[in-house]
Amino acid sequence: MGLLSAAIWMPIAFGVLLLALGRDDQARTVRWIALVGAVLSFLVTLALYDGFKLGTSAMQFVENMPWITRFNVHYHLGLDGISFWFVPLTAFITIIVVIAGWEVITERVNQYMGAFLILSGLMIGVFSALDGILFYVFFEATLIPMYILIGVWGGPNKIYAAFKFFLYTLLGSLLMLIALIYLYTKSGGSFDILTWHKLPLSAKEQTLLFFAFFAAFAVKVPMFPVHTWLPDVHVEAPTGGSAVLAAIMLKLGAYGFLRFSMPILPDASKEWAWLIIALSLIAVIYVGLVAMVQQDMKKLVAYSSVAHMGFVTLGFFIFNPLGIAGGIVQMIAHGFVSAAMFLCIGVLYDRVHSREIASYGGVVNTMPKFAAFALLFAMANCGLPGTAGFVGEWMVIIGAIQYDFMIGLAAASALIFGAAYTLWMFKRVYLGPVTNDDVKGLTDINGREFLMLALLAAAVIWMGVYPKPFTDVMDASVTDLIKHIAVTKLK
């Protein structure tokens, strides 16, 4: 049991401890325990960064021990350059979410904080698992705390949204389970994902397995046309739930393409790349246009997330280093920016109790500090150079142009749509004269909210100005993946 296990089980242990503290009169203690647990978990991930070796695509921090010996299932963990950054990102967003819910959540505080900490550990487990069944257990277990968070602390239609979220994601995952069992039998009784990378599979086998994995991962991303659950869930989810869902949970599906579909099924991935590229471009362009007509701020940012994740899948399936690295960078950047966008909406909702754009206007007059943060995050959502939102999109666009100029041109149009719907929302909510008494009575952000937004602002600017630490970590693994895909596996 090493650092990676600590990163997984420490937040889960703190979450279970919080669940044991069952009374709301202990809320102050609960909040501090949650914050300590989140911070300690994040410090463990920083120790992982300190010990990570650059220039190699080999798995690091590997832990491997028997778990279910009868079926040769192992507790097998490890990180490479592709998966590494999602571990500190998850732990960092968890800190932000704990701070965000500090004063807002007043009932069942222990369950709310505990659910987020347990969810954090489970998501880190997904990014670390190198055994197929272990991956599946972590992948499915993340549904439980998020289902509870939506169903208990959500909006008026929370039960509908929670069921829709659970059913969509669970049904897709059942086909993935069948694929995992097939690979287990094909490999002679091994659930080792790295062993599966070397399996000689026929064209028919690869195609069937590709679509089995696609069913699970496309829903989770979510890709067009199975994206319809996301806006409903975001609208009903509590602010912290929306932040974690957009920042981390959507990445689980995209990560699955990198860990399963592309290295295990390289020929099918190349053969069906045109389909993924087409669906990605539809997400980038059509869903971007859908975002423009939204009247609910959360729905607008939810559709924006679908469009931005379209960039990610586009980058992966053009099969060049810039595209894949750009897709990974975009996932990390979107984690910071989307969390910030939803938390900004949460700040307004806590005061006015409305997410409708028409309920606001002239917020900059009464909340100038908050408006400054909101402007930065809006610019990052547009892909402004110097912010995190620019780096990944630019890399994907350049990679797409190298692959096919027209595809690159179509992808680049998303920058125009992104700027249109984001700036239009910002203009109507924040700029101009004060439009109603609710806005006139607003108070600017307090110290807790300032800290939460300042941490995200620092991350957005740091990644935008100096992305080298992010790309250095992933370079060797991305190069190795490209080489692996280039070698045909058909027998």
PDB file of C-alpha atoms in Angstrom, residues 195-470:
ATOM      1  CA  THR A 195      -1.910  -7.454 -20.867  1.00  0.00           C
ATOM      2  CA  TRP A 196      -5.035  -6.747 -22.924  1.00  0.00           C
ATOM      3  CA  HIS A 197      -3.068  -4.108 -24.866  1.00  0.00           C
ATOM      4  CA  LYS A 198      -1.122  -6.980 -26.477  1.00  0.00           C
ATOM      5  CA  LEU A 199      -4.042  -9.270 -27.359  1.00  0.00           C
ATOM      6  CA  PRO A 200      -4.299 -10.347 -31.038  1.00  0.00           C
ATOM      7  CA  LEU A 201      -7.967  -9.667 -31.831  1.00  0.00           C
ATOM      8  CA  SER A 202      -9.722 -10.117 -35.158  1.00  0.00           C
ATOM      9  CA  ALA A 203     -11.426  -7.239 -36.968  1.00  0.00           C
ATOM     10  CA  LYS A 204     -14.887  -8.507 -35.957  1.00  0.00           C
ATOM     11  CA  GLU A 205     -13.872  -8.901 -32.305  1.00  0.00           C
ATOM     12  CA  GLN A 206     -12.363  -5.433 -32.224  1.00  0.00           C
ATOM     13  CA  THR A 207     -15.444  -3.834 -33.762  1.00  0.00           C
ATOM     14  CA  LEU A 208     -17.890  -5.485 -31.356  1.00  0.00           C
ATOM     15  CA  LEU A 209     -15.719  -4.668 -28.349  1.00  0.00           C
ATOM     16  CA  PHE A 210     -15.206  -1.117 -29.589  1.00  0.00           C
ATOM     17  CA  PHE A 211     -18.940  -0.415 -29.612  1.00  0.00           C
ATOM     18  CA  ALA A 212     -19.409  -2.124 -26.238  1.00  0.00           C
ATOM     19  CA  PHE A 213     -16.864   0.264 -24.704  1.00  0.00           C
ATOM     20  CA  PHE A 214     -18.265   3.128 -26.769  1.00  0.00           C
ATOM     21  CA  ALA A 215     -21.704   2.599 -25.164  1.00  0.00           C
ATOM     22  CA  ALA A 216     -20.237   3.173 -21.712  1.00  0.00           C
ATOM     23  CA  PHE A 217     -17.764   5.944 -22.456  1.00  0.00           C
ATOM     24  CA  ALA A 218     -19.839   7.992 -24.931  1.00  0.00           C
ATOM     25  CA  VAL A 219     -22.679   8.321 -22.409  1.00  0.00           C
ATOM     26  CA  LYS A 220     -20.258   9.365 -19.691  1.00  0.00           C
ATOM     27  CA  VAL A 221     -18.449  12.040 -21.777  1.00  0.00           C
ATOM     28  CA  PRO A 222     -21.303  12.692 -22.912  1.00  0.00           C
ATOM     29  CA  MET A 223     -21.119  12.613 -26.705  1.00  0.00           C
ATOM     30  CA  PHE A 224     -23.874  13.628 -29.113  1.00  0.00           C
ATOM     31  CA  PRO A 225     -26.585  12.214 -29.296  1.00  0.00           C
ATOM     32  CA  VAL A 226     -26.487  10.599 -25.810  1.00  0.00           C
ATOM     33  CA  HIS A 227     -25.829  13.946 -24.113  1.00  0.00           C
ATOM     34  CA  THR A 228     -29.430  14.784 -23.245  1.00  0.00           C
ATOM     35  CA  TRP A 229     -29.169  13.637 -19.620  1.00  0.00           C
ATOM     36  CA  LEU A 230     -26.479  16.202 -18.777  1.00  0.00           C
ATOM     37  CA  PRO A 231     -28.450  19.509 -18.916  1.00  0.00           C
ATOM     38  CA  ASP A 232     -31.301  18.036 -16.828  1.00  0.00           C
ATOM     39  CA  VAL A 233     -28.881  16.733 -14.213  1.00  0.00           C
ATOM     40  CA  HIS A 234     -26.914  19.985 -14.035  1.00  0.00           C
ATOM     41  CA  VAL A 235     -30.051  22.070 -13.583  1.00  0.00           C
ATOM     42  CA  GLU A 236     -31.243  19.948 -10.646  1.00  0.00           C
ATOM     43  CA  ALA A 237     -27.875  19.137  -9.024  1.00  0.00           C
ATOM     44  CA  PRO A 238     -26.558  21.240  -6.127  1.00  0.00           C
ATOM     45  CA  THR A 239     -23.771  23.649  -7.083  1.00  0.00           C
ATOM     46  CA  GLY A 240     -21.015  21.385  -5.760  1.00  0.00           C
ATOM     47  CA  GLY A 241     -22.502  18.415  -7.586  1.00  0.00           C
ATOM     48  CA  SER A 242     -22.522  20.326 -10.880  1.00  0.00           C
ATOM     49  CA  ALA A 243     -18.911  21.410 -10.334  1.00  0.00           C
ATOM     50  CA  VAL A 244     -17.655  17.851  -9.709  1.00  0.00           C
ATOM     51  CA  LEU A 245     -19.818  16.355 -12.458  1.00  0.00           C
ATOM     52  CA  ALA A 246     -18.465  18.787 -15.071  1.00  0.00           C
ATOM     53  CA  ALA A 247     -14.897  18.976 -13.775  1.00  0.00           C
ATOM     54  CA  ILE A 248     -14.191  15.276 -13.123  1.00  0.00           C
ATOM     55  CA  MET A 249     -16.991  12.793 -13.829  1.00  0.00           C
ATOM     56  CA  LEU A 250     -17.284  13.647 -17.538  1.00  0.00           C
ATOM     57  CA  LYS A 251     -13.550  12.925 -17.818  1.00  0.00           C
ATOM     58  CA  LEU A 252     -14.028   9.308 -16.743  1.00  0.00           C
ATOM     59  CA  GLY A 253     -15.588   8.487 -20.122  1.00  0.00           C
ATOM     60  CA  ALA A 254     -12.955  10.305 -22.169  1.00  0.00           C
ATOM     61  CA  TYR A 255     -10.217   8.625 -20.113  1.00  0.00           C
ATOM     62  CA  GLY A 256     -11.802   5.247 -20.890  1.00  0.00           C
ATOM     63  CA  PHE A 257     -11.190   5.811 -24.620  1.00  0.00           C
ATOM     64  CA  LEU A 258      -7.479   6.336 -23.883  1.00  0.00           C
ATOM     65  CA  ARG A 259      -7.099   3.382 -21.529  1.00  0.00           C
ATOM     66  CA  PHE A 260      -9.329   0.810 -23.270  1.00  0.00           C
ATOM     67  CA  SER A 261     -10.645   1.593 -26.756  1.00  0.00           C
ATOM     68  CA  MET A 262      -7.530   2.995 -28.416  1.00  0.00           C
ATOM     69  CA  PRO A 263      -4.727   0.731 -27.076  1.00  0.00           C
ATOM     70  CA  ILE A 264      -6.731  -2.540 -26.882  1.00  0.00           C
ATOM     71  CA  LEU A 265      -8.706  -2.044 -30.118  1.00  0.00           C
ATOM     72  CA  PRO A 266      -6.396   0.065 -32.333  1.00  0.00           C
ATOM     73  CA  ASP A 267      -7.703  -1.171 -35.687  1.00  0.00           C
ATOM     74  CA  ALA A 268     -11.354  -0.683 -34.781  1.00  0.00           C
ATOM     75  CA  SER A 269     -10.492   2.725 -33.352  1.00  0.00           C
ATOM     76  CA  LYS A 270      -8.910   3.731 -36.666  1.00  0.00           C
ATOM     77  CA  GLU A 271     -11.706   2.198 -38.720  1.00  0.00           C
ATOM     78  CA  TRP A 272     -14.466   3.975 -36.782  1.00  0.00           C
ATOM     79  CA  ALA A 273     -12.561   7.200 -36.165  1.00  0.00           C
ATOM     80  CA  TRP A 274     -14.692   8.929 -38.812  1.00  0.00           C
ATOM     81  CA  LEU A 275     -17.798   8.296 -36.691  1.00  0.00           C
ATOM     82  CA  ILE A 276     -16.221   9.703 -33.520  1.00  0.00           C
ATOM     83  CA  ILE A 277     -14.900  12.721 -35.451  1.00  0.00           C
ATOM     84  CA  ALA A 278     -18.338  13.357 -36.986  1.00  0.00           C
ATOM     85  CA  LEU A 279     -20.120  13.108 -33.613  1.00  0.00           C
ATOM     86  CA  SER A 280     -17.455  15.327 -32.029  1.00  0.00           C
ATOM     87  CA  LEU A 281     -17.897  18.031 -34.673  1.00  0.00           C
ATOM     88  CA  ILE A 282     -21.672  17.896 -34.231  1.00  0.00           C
ATOM     89  CA  ALA A 283     -21.139  18.368 -30.486  1.00  0.00           C
ATOM     90  CA  VAL A 284     -18.752  21.246 -31.103  1.00  0.00           C
ATOM     91  CA  ILE A 285     -20.958  23.084 -33.621  1.00  0.00           C
ATOM     92  CA  TYR A 286     -24.609  22.042 -33.143  1.00  0.00           C
ATOM     93  CA  VAL A 287     -24.535  21.845 -29.339  1.00  0.00           C
ATOM     94  CA  GLY A 288     -22.706  25.186 -29.306  1.00  0.00           C
ATOM     95  CA  LEU A 289     -25.641  26.668 -31.225  1.00  0.00           C
ATOM     96  CA  VAL A 290     -28.075  25.041 -28.790  1.00  0.00           C
ATOM     97  CA  ALA A 291     -26.204  26.719 -25.925  1.00  0.00           C
ATOM     98  CA  MET A 292     -26.858  30.117 -27.490  1.00  0.00           C
ATOM     99  CA  VAL A 293     -30.628  29.913 -27.016  1.00  0.00           C
ATOM    100  CA  GLN A 294     -30.631  28.812 -23.373  1.00  0.00           C
ATOM    101  CA  GLN A 295     -32.311  31.053 -20.797  1.00  0.00           C
ATOM    102  CA  ASP A 296     -31.051  29.079 -17.779  1.00  0.00           C
ATOM    103  CA  MET A 297     -27.385  29.765 -16.916  1.00  0.00           C
ATOM    104  CA  LYS A 298     -26.751  26.200 -15.748  1.00  0.00           C
ATOM    105  CA  LYS A 299     -28.212  24.739 -18.942  1.00  0.00           C
ATOM    106  CA  LEU A 300     -26.056  27.068 -21.015  1.00  0.00           C
ATOM    107  CA  VAL A 301     -22.861  25.981 -19.237  1.00  0.00           C
ATOM    108  CA  ALA A 302     -23.989  22.326 -19.395  1.00  0.00           C
ATOM    109  CA  TYR A 303     -24.323  22.489 -23.197  1.00  0.00           C
ATOM    110  CA  SER A 304     -21.013  24.356 -23.255  1.00  0.00           C
ATOM    111  CA  SER A 305     -19.455  21.343 -21.480  1.00  0.00           C
ATOM    112  CA  VAL A 306     -20.764  18.991 -24.181  1.00  0.00           C
ATOM    113  CA  ALA A 307     -19.209  21.239 -26.848  1.00  0.00           C
ATOM    114  CA  HIS A 308     -15.858  21.423 -25.032  1.00  0.00           C
ATOM    115  CA  MET A 309     -15.763  17.660 -24.494  1.00  0.00           C
ATOM    116  CA  GLY A 310     -16.372  17.329 -28.245  1.00  0.00           C
ATOM    117  CA  PHE A 311     -12.925  18.895 -28.662  1.00  0.00           C
ATOM    118  CA  VAL A 312     -11.500  16.179 -26.414  1.00  0.00           C
ATOM    119  CA  THR A 313     -12.868  13.216 -28.380  1.00  0.00           C
ATOM    120  CA  LEU A 314     -11.973  14.935 -31.660  1.00  0.00           C
ATOM    121  CA  GLY A 315      -8.380  15.316 -30.488  1.00  0.00           C
ATOM    122  CA  PHE A 316      -8.119  11.665 -29.470  1.00  0.00           C
ATOM    123  CA  PHE A 317      -9.365  10.171 -32.743  1.00  0.00           C
ATOM    124  CA  ILE A 318      -7.222  12.163 -35.167  1.00  0.00           C
ATOM    125  CA  PHE A 319      -4.321  10.027 -33.935  1.00  0.00           C
ATOM    126  CA  ASN A 320      -1.503  12.524 -33.799  1.00  0.00           C
ATOM    127  CA  PRO A 321       0.512  13.631 -30.738  1.00  0.00           C
ATOM    128  CA  LEU A 322      -0.811  17.206 -30.773  1.00  0.00           C
ATOM    129  CA  GLY A 323      -4.407  16.038 -30.943  1.00  0.00           C
ATOM    130  CA  ILE A 324      -4.196  13.476 -28.138  1.00  0.00           C
ATOM    131  CA  ALA A 325      -2.075  15.684 -25.856  1.00  0.00           C
ATOM    132  CA  GLY A 326      -4.389  18.610 -26.653  1.00  0.00           C
ATOM    133  CA  GLY A 327      -7.417  16.504 -25.737  1.00  0.00           C
ATOM    134  CA  ILE A 328      -5.882  15.607 -22.362  1.00  0.00           C
ATOM    135  CA  VAL A 329      -4.893  19.235 -21.701  1.00  0.00           C
ATOM    136  CA  GLN A 330      -8.425  20.291 -22.658  1.00  0.00           C
ATOM    137  CA  MET A 331      -9.856  17.828 -20.129  1.00  0.00           C
ATOM    138  CA  ILE A 332      -7.742  19.311 -17.333  1.00  0.00           C
ATOM    139  CA  ALA A 333      -8.478  22.901 -18.382  1.00  0.00           C
ATOM    140  CA  HIS A 334     -12.185  22.174 -18.646  1.00  0.00           C
ATOM    141  CA  GLY A 335     -11.995  20.776 -15.118  1.00  0.00           C
ATOM    142  CA  PHE A 336     -10.865  24.149 -13.788  1.00  0.00           C
ATOM    143  CA  VAL A 337     -13.034  26.355 -16.007  1.00  0.00           C
ATOM    144  CA  SER A 338     -16.328  24.443 -15.860  1.00  0.00           C
ATOM    145  CA  ALA A 339     -16.087  24.094 -12.074  1.00  0.00           C
ATOM    146  CA  ALA A 340     -15.502  27.849 -11.840  1.00  0.00           C
ATOM    147  CA  MET A 341     -18.446  28.638 -14.135  1.00  0.00           C
ATOM    148  CA  PHE A 342     -20.861  26.510 -12.115  1.00  0.00           C
ATOM    149  CA  LEU A 343     -19.604  27.875  -8.807  1.00  0.00           C
ATOM    150  CA  CYS A 344     -20.122  31.438 -10.082  1.00  0.00           C
ATOM    151  CA  ILE A 345     -23.711  30.533 -10.952  1.00  0.00           C
ATOM    152  CA  GLY A 346     -24.008  29.070  -7.460  1.00  0.00           C
ATOM    153  CA  VAL A 347     -22.853  32.346  -5.878  1.00  0.00           C
ATOM    154  CA  LEU A 348     -25.663  34.203  -7.665  1.00  0.00           C
ATOM    155  CA  TYR A 349     -28.233  31.490  -6.964  1.00  0.00           C
ATOM    156  CA  ASP A 350     -27.478  31.557  -3.225  1.00  0.00           C
ATOM    157  CA  ARG A 351     -28.432  35.239  -3.193  1.00  0.00           C
ATOM    158  CA  VAL A 352     -31.301  35.516  -5.689  1.00  0.00           C
ATOM    159  CA  HIS A 353     -32.518  31.867  -5.922  1.00  0.00           C
ATOM    160  CA  SER A 354     -32.846  32.028  -9.684  1.00  0.00           C
ATOM    161  CA  ARG A 355     -30.711  30.660 -12.505  1.00  0.00           C
ATOM    162  CA  GLU A 356     -32.640  32.518 -15.226  1.00  0.00           C
ATOM    163  CA  ILE A 357     -30.510  35.006 -17.157  1.00  0.00           C
ATOM    164  CA  ALA A 358     -33.491  37.382 -17.275  1.00  0.00           C
ATOM    165  CA  SER A 359     -33.456  37.630 -13.453  1.00  0.00           C
ATOM    166  CA  TYR A 360     -30.164  39.523 -13.541  1.00  0.00           C
ATOM    167  CA  GLY A 361     -28.550  42.523 -15.176  1.00  0.00           C
ATOM    168  CA  GLY A 362     -25.955  45.006 -13.978  1.00  0.00           C
ATOM    169  CA  VAL A 363     -24.443  42.671 -11.358  1.00  0.00           C
ATOM    170  CA  VAL A 364     -21.078  44.396 -11.847  1.00  0.00           C
ATOM    171  CA  ASN A 365     -22.528  47.482 -10.147  1.00  0.00           C
ATOM    172  CA  THR A 366     -23.242  45.691  -6.883  1.00  0.00           C
ATOM    173  CA  MET A 367     -20.663  42.846  -6.974  1.00  0.00           C
ATOM    174  CA  PRO A 368     -17.529  44.277  -8.679  1.00  0.00           C
ATOM    175  CA  LYS A 369     -15.045  41.762  -7.157  1.00  0.00           C
ATOM    176  CA  PHE A 370     -17.237  38.828  -8.125  1.00  0.00           C
ATOM    177  CA  ALA A 371     -17.810  40.218 -11.628  1.00  0.00           C
ATOM    178  CA  ALA A 372     -14.030  40.393 -12.154  1.00  0.00           C
ATOM    179  CA  PHE A 373     -13.696  36.671 -11.373  1.00  0.00           C
ATOM    180  CA  ALA A 374     -16.721  35.865 -13.550  1.00  0.00           C
ATOM    181  CA  LEU A 375     -15.156  37.783 -16.455  1.00  0.00           C
ATOM    182  CA  LEU A 376     -11.898  35.823 -16.165  1.00  0.00           C
ATOM    183  CA  PHE A 377     -13.731  32.499 -16.195  1.00  0.00           C
ATOM    184  CA  ALA A 378     -15.951  33.625 -19.088  1.00  0.00           C
ATOM    185  CA  MET A 379     -12.832  34.530 -21.076  1.00  0.00           C
ATOM    186  CA  ALA A 380     -11.317  31.127 -20.277  1.00  0.00           C
ATOM    187  CA  ASN A 381     -14.534  29.446 -21.436  1.00  0.00           C
ATOM    188  CA  CYS A 382     -14.187  31.352 -24.736  1.00  0.00           C
ATOM    189  CA  GLY A 383     -10.611  30.066 -25.134  1.00  0.00           C
ATOM    190  CA  LEU A 384      -8.830  33.414 -24.599  1.00  0.00           C
ATOM    191  CA  PRO A 385      -5.006  33.134 -24.940  1.00  0.00           C
ATOM    192  CA  GLY A 386      -3.356  33.293 -21.533  1.00  0.00           C
ATOM    193  CA  THR A 387      -6.074  31.199 -19.904  1.00  0.00           C
ATOM    194  CA  ALA A 388      -6.352  27.424 -19.467  1.00  0.00           C
ATOM    195  CA  GLY A 389      -9.204  27.265 -21.966  1.00  0.00           C
ATOM    196  CA  PHE A 390      -6.947  28.275 -24.856  1.00  0.00           C
ATOM    197  CA  VAL A 391      -4.118  25.738 -24.642  1.00  0.00           C
ATOM    198  CA  GLY A 392      -5.953  22.454 -25.231  1.00  0.00           C
ATOM    199  CA  GLU A 393      -8.308  23.827 -27.876  1.00  0.00           C
ATOM    200  CA  TRP A 394      -5.422  25.350 -29.811  1.00  0.00           C
ATOM    201  CA  MET A 395      -3.458  22.078 -29.724  1.00  0.00           C
ATOM    202  CA  VAL A 396      -6.500  20.117 -30.935  1.00  0.00           C
ATOM    203  CA  ILE A 397      -7.199  22.598 -33.739  1.00  0.00           C
ATOM    204  CA  ILE A 398      -3.566  22.473 -34.959  1.00  0.00           C
ATOM    205  CA  GLY A 399      -3.618  18.664 -34.740  1.00  0.00           C
ATOM    206  CA  ALA A 400      -6.920  18.570 -36.651  1.00  0.00           C
ATOM    207  CA  ILE A 401      -5.526  20.827 -39.392  1.00  0.00           C
ATOM    208  CA  GLN A 402      -2.560  18.458 -39.757  1.00  0.00           C
ATOM    209  CA  TYR A 403      -5.047  15.590 -40.055  1.00  0.00           C
ATOM    210  CA  ASP A 404      -7.494  17.340 -42.411  1.00  0.00           C
ATOM    211  CA  PHE A 405      -7.801  21.067 -43.042  1.00  0.00           C
ATOM    212  CA  MET A 406     -11.598  21.116 -43.282  1.00  0.00           C
ATOM    213  CA  ILE A 407     -11.987  19.221 -40.008  1.00  0.00           C
ATOM    214  CA  GLY A 408      -9.617  21.704 -38.369  1.00  0.00           C
ATOM    215  CA  LEU A 409     -11.595  24.601 -39.820  1.00  0.00           C
ATOM    216  CA  ALA A 410     -14.894  23.159 -38.555  1.00  0.00           C
ATOM    217  CA  ALA A 411     -13.379  22.647 -35.085  1.00  0.00           C
ATOM    218  CA  ALA A 412     -12.049  26.209 -35.039  1.00  0.00           C
ATOM    219  CA  SER A 413     -15.579  27.532 -35.610  1.00  0.00           C
ATOM    220  CA  ALA A 414     -16.356  26.405 -32.059  1.00  0.00           C
ATOM    221  CA  LEU A 415     -14.223  29.254 -30.750  1.00  0.00           C
ATOM    222  CA  ILE A 416     -16.662  31.674 -32.392  1.00  0.00           C
ATOM    223  CA  PHE A 417     -19.727  29.916 -30.969  1.00  0.00           C
ATOM    224  CA  GLY A 418     -18.094  29.615 -27.551  1.00  0.00           C
ATOM    225  CA  ALA A 419     -17.358  33.323 -27.484  1.00  0.00           C
ATOM    226  CA  ALA A 420     -20.902  34.109 -28.689  1.00  0.00           C
ATOM    227  CA  TYR A 421     -22.884  32.235 -26.025  1.00  0.00           C
ATOM    228  CA  THR A 422     -20.459  32.956 -23.161  1.00  0.00           C
ATOM    229  CA  LEU A 423     -20.126  36.692 -23.790  1.00  0.00           C
ATOM    230  CA  TRP A 424     -23.849  37.024 -24.491  1.00  0.00           C
ATOM    231  CA  MET A 425     -24.602  35.489 -21.096  1.00  0.00           C
ATOM    232  CA  PHE A 426     -21.983  37.664 -19.379  1.00  0.00           C
ATOM    233  CA  LYS A 427     -23.356  40.814 -21.002  1.00  0.00           C
ATOM    234  CA  ARG A 428     -26.940  40.166 -19.932  1.00  0.00           C
ATOM    235  CA  VAL A 429     -26.099  39.056 -16.388  1.00  0.00           C
ATOM    236  CA  TYR A 430     -23.270  41.377 -15.396  1.00  0.00           C
ATOM    237  CA  LEU A 431     -23.155  44.483 -17.603  1.00  0.00           C
ATOM    238  CA  GLY A 432     -25.421  47.507 -18.046  1.00  0.00           C
ATOM    239  CA  PRO A 433     -27.595  49.226 -15.440  1.00  0.00           C
ATOM    240  CA  VAL A 434     -29.135  47.411 -12.469  1.00  0.00           C
ATOM    241  CA  THR A 435     -32.411  45.959 -13.734  1.00  0.00           C
ATOM    242  CA  ASN A 436     -34.314  44.924 -10.594  1.00  0.00           C
ATOM    243  CA  ASP A 437     -34.441  45.128  -6.817  1.00  0.00           C
ATOM    244  CA  ASP A 438     -32.889  41.672  -6.373  1.00  0.00           C
ATOM    245  CA  VAL A 439     -29.709  42.791  -8.128  1.00  0.00           C
ATOM    246  CA  LYS A 440     -29.765  46.147  -6.328  1.00  0.00           C
ATOM    247  CA  GLY A 441     -29.718  44.350  -2.970  1.00  0.00           C
ATOM    248  CA  LEU A 442     -26.797  42.011  -3.788  1.00  0.00           C
ATOM    249  CA  THR A 443     -23.703  41.998  -1.583  1.00  0.00           C
ATOM    250  CA  ASP A 444     -20.254  41.247  -2.965  1.00  0.00           C
ATOM    251  CA  ILE A 445     -18.490  37.947  -2.297  1.00  0.00           C
ATOM    252  CA  ASN A 446     -17.285  37.211   1.226  1.00  0.00           C
ATOM    253  CA  GLY A 447     -13.897  35.845   2.221  1.00  0.00           C
ATOM    254  CA  ARG A 448     -14.890  32.196   1.749  1.00  0.00           C
ATOM    255  CA  GLU A 449     -16.212  32.798  -1.758  1.00  0.00           C
ATOM    256  CA  PHE A 450     -13.191  34.945  -2.622  1.00  0.00           C
ATOM    257  CA  LEU A 451     -10.822  32.144  -1.551  1.00  0.00           C
ATOM    258  CA  MET A 452     -12.758  29.550  -3.583  1.00  0.00           C
ATOM    259  CA  LEU A 453     -12.742  31.653  -6.764  1.00  0.00           C
ATOM    260  CA  ALA A 454      -9.163  32.895  -6.263  1.00  0.00           C
ATOM    261  CA  LEU A 455      -7.826  29.317  -6.115  1.00  0.00           C
ATOM    262  CA  LEU A 456      -9.585  28.479  -9.380  1.00  0.00           C
ATOM    263  CA  ALA A 457      -8.475  31.758 -10.981  1.00  0.00           C
ATOM    264  CA  ALA A 458      -4.845  30.996 -10.068  1.00  0.00           C
ATOM    265  CA  ALA A 459      -5.158  27.520 -11.636  1.00  0.00           C
ATOM    266  CA  VAL A 460      -6.767  28.904 -14.815  1.00  0.00           C
ATOM    267  CA  ILE A 461      -4.063  31.557 -15.293  1.00  0.00           C
ATOM    268  CA  TRP A 462      -1.166  29.267 -14.319  1.00  0.00           C
ATOM    269  CA  MET A 463      -2.193  26.628 -16.839  1.00  0.00           C
ATOM    270  CA  GLY A 464      -2.821  29.247 -19.517  1.00  0.00           C
ATOM    271  CA  VAL A 465       0.500  31.029 -19.074  1.00  0.00           C
ATOM    272  CA  TYR A 466       2.724  28.040 -18.279  1.00  0.00           C
ATOM    273  CA  PRO A 467       1.285  24.715 -19.522  1.00  0.00           C
ATOM    274  CA  LYS A 468       4.723  23.041 -19.728  1.00  0.00           C
ATOM    275  CA  PRO A 469       4.405  20.986 -16.497  1.00  0.00           C
ATOM    276  CA  PHE A 470       1.189  19.472 -17.832  1.00  0.00           C
TER     277      PHE A 470
END
